[in-house]
Amino acid sequence: MSSKPLDHKDPGRVHGATVLGPGDFPIGSMQSRAAARLRLQKIGEVGKGSSECICFPEDEQPFFRTSEERDLAEGVQCPLHGKRFTPRFHLFVAAWLWENEVKFRWPRLSAQYHKAWAASFPPEL
């Protein structure tokens, strides 16, 4: 039985669980750059903002009316990252402040924030 040494690289053949990377091609070649670009795109897919992620963005932390609402949202875990936001001490929120929050701040918030909010508090509830 003939076995290949571990350092043997065959860029024309993909083995079972292996994926071609930039190191499988000559430095600076088009194939090396394409493999690096593909690897970076896949890293971006798994990070925050991917379709599975339901975390609140770092610069848009949630604003809750009650501590019960905060605790309920804290109980929902992101399938990729686990903890979705950093809980803060809760202070009383007047009704007029919450109305202004929804009226003025919500339209400017990102789609990721709205997706994370919907994961905590589905619209049908």
CSV table of C-alpha atoms in Angstrom, one decimal:
chain,number,residue,atom,x,y,z
A,1,MET,CA,0.0,0.0,0.0
A,2,SER,CA,1.4,3.4,-1.0
A,3,SER,CA,0.9,6.3,1.3
A,4,LYS,CA,1.6,9.9,0.6
A,5,PRO,CA,3.7,12.0,3.0
A,6,LEU,CA,1.8,14.5,5.1
A,7,ASP,CA,3.5,17.5,3.6
A,8,HIS,CA,2.4,16.5,0.0
A,9,LYS,CA,0.1,19.1,-1.5
A,10,ASP,CA,-2.0,18.3,-4.5
A,11,PRO,CA,-3.9,21.5,-5.4
A,12,GLY,CA,-5.9,19.7,-8.1
A,13,ARG,CA,-7.5,17.3,-5.7
A,14,VAL,CA,-9.7,18.0,-2.6
A,15,HIS,CA,-9.6,15.2,0.0
A,16,GLY,CA,-12.7,14.4,2.1
A,17,ALA,CA,-12.7,16.9,5.0
A,18,THR,CA,-10.0,19.2,3.6
A,19,VAL,CA,-10.6,22.6,2.0
A,20,LEU,CA,-8.1,24.3,-0.2
A,21,GLY,CA,-6.5,27.3,1.4
A,22,PRO,CA,-4.1,30.1,0.3
A,23,GLY,CA,-1.1,28.0,1.4
A,24,ASP,CA,-2.0,25.3,-1.2
A,25,PHE,CA,-1.0,27.5,-4.1
A,26,PRO,CA,2.1,29.5,-5.0
A,27,ILE,CA,2.5,32.8,-3.1
A,28,GLY,CA,0.8,35.7,-4.9
A,29,SER,CA,-1.0,33.5,-7.5
A,30,MET,CA,-4.6,34.1,-8.6
A,31,GLN,CA,-5.6,30.8,-7.0
A,32,SER,CA,-4.0,31.8,-3.7
A,33,ARG,CA,-5.7,35.2,-3.6
A,34,ALA,CA,-9.1,33.6,-4.6
A,35,ALA,CA,-8.7,31.0,-1.7
A,36,ALA,CA,-7.9,33.8,0.7
A,37,ARG,CA,-10.9,35.8,-0.4
A,38,LEU,CA,-13.2,32.8,-0.1
A,39,ARG,CA,-11.9,32.1,3.4
A,40,LEU,CA,-12.5,35.7,4.5
A,41,GLN,CA,-16.0,35.6,3.1
A,42,LYS,CA,-16.8,32.5,5.1
A,43,ILE,CA,-15.4,34.1,8.3
A,44,GLY,CA,-17.8,37.0,7.7
A,45,GLU,CA,-20.8,34.7,7.3
A,46,VAL,CA,-20.2,33.1,10.7
A,47,GLY,CA,-19.7,36.4,12.5
A,48,LYS,CA,-22.2,38.9,13.8
A,49,GLY,CA,-24.6,39.9,11.2
A,50,SER,CA,-24.9,36.4,9.6
A,51,SER,CA,-28.4,34.9,9.1
A,52,GLU,CA,-28.1,32.7,12.2
A,53,CYS,CA,-26.9,35.4,14.6
A,54,ILE,CA,-29.5,37.1,16.8
A,55,CYS,CA,-27.1,39.2,18.9
A,56,PHE,CA,-27.7,42.9,19.4
A,57,PRO,CA,-25.0,45.0,17.7
A,58,GLU,CA,-22.2,46.3,20.0
A,59,ASP,CA,-23.0,49.9,19.3
A,60,GLU,CA,-26.8,49.4,19.6
A,61,GLN,CA,-27.5,47.8,23.0
A,62,PRO,CA,-31.2,47.1,23.9
A,63,PHE,CA,-33.4,49.5,25.9
A,64,PHE,CA,-36.0,47.8,28.0
A,65,ARG,CA,-39.1,49.1,29.7
A,66,THR,CA,-39.0,46.8,32.7
A,67,SER,CA,-36.4,44.5,34.4
A,68,GLU,CA,-38.7,41.6,33.6
A,69,GLU,CA,-38.4,42.4,29.9
A,70,ARG,CA,-34.6,42.5,30.2
A,71,ASP,CA,-34.6,39.1,32.0
A,72,LEU,CA,-36.8,37.6,29.4
A,73,ALA,CA,-34.5,38.8,26.6
A,74,GLU,CA,-31.4,37.7,28.5
A,75,GLY,CA,-32.8,34.1,28.5
A,76,VAL,CA,-32.7,33.9,24.7
A,77,GLN,CA,-29.3,32.7,23.6
A,78,CYS,CA,-27.7,33.2,20.2
A,79,PRO,CA,-27.0,29.9,18.4
A,80,LEU,CA,-23.6,31.1,17.3
A,81,HIS,CA,-22.3,33.3,20.2
A,82,GLY,CA,-24.4,32.5,23.2
A,83,LYS,CA,-24.8,35.7,25.2
A,84,ARG,CA,-26.5,38.3,23.0
A,85,PHE,CA,-25.9,41.6,25.0
A,86,THR,CA,-24.5,42.9,28.2
A,87,PRO,CA,-27.3,43.4,30.7
A,88,ARG,CA,-27.3,46.7,32.6
A,89,PHE,CA,-28.9,47.9,35.8
A,90,HIS,CA,-32.5,48.8,35.1
A,91,LEU,CA,-34.1,52.1,36.0
A,92,PHE,CA,-37.7,53.1,35.8
A,93,VAL,CA,-38.8,54.1,32.3
A,94,ALA,CA,-41.8,56.5,32.0
A,95,ALA,CA,-44.4,55.7,29.3
A,96,TRP,CA,-43.6,59.0,27.4
A,97,LEU,CA,-39.9,58.0,27.2
A,98,TRP,CA,-40.7,54.6,25.8
A,99,GLU,CA,-43.0,56.2,23.2
A,100,ASN,CA,-40.2,58.5,22.1
A,101,GLU,CA,-37.8,55.5,22.0
A,102,VAL,CA,-40.1,53.7,19.6
A,103,LYS,CA,-41.0,56.8,17.6
A,104,PHE,CA,-37.6,58.4,17.1
A,105,ARG,CA,-34.8,55.8,17.8
A,106,TRP,CA,-36.3,52.6,16.3
A,107,PRO,CA,-36.5,53.8,12.7
A,108,ARG,CA,-32.7,54.6,12.8
A,109,LEU,CA,-31.7,51.2,14.3
A,110,SER,CA,-30.1,48.5,12.1
A,111,ALA,CA,-31.8,45.5,10.7
A,112,GLN,CA,-29.6,43.3,13.1
A,113,TYR,CA,-31.1,45.1,16.1
A,114,HIS,CA,-34.7,44.6,14.9
A,115,LYS,CA,-33.9,40.9,14.2
A,116,ALA,CA,-32.4,40.5,17.7
A,117,TRP,CA,-35.5,42.3,19.3
A,118,ALA,CA,-37.9,40.0,17.3
A,119,ALA,CA,-36.0,37.0,18.6
A,120,SER,CA,-36.6,38.2,22.2
A,121,PHE,CA,-40.2,39.4,21.7
A,122,PRO,CA,-41.8,37.8,18.7
A,123,PRO,CA,-44.5,40.1,17.1
A,124,GLU,CA,-47.2,37.5,17.7
A,125,LEU,CA,-46.8,37.8,21.5
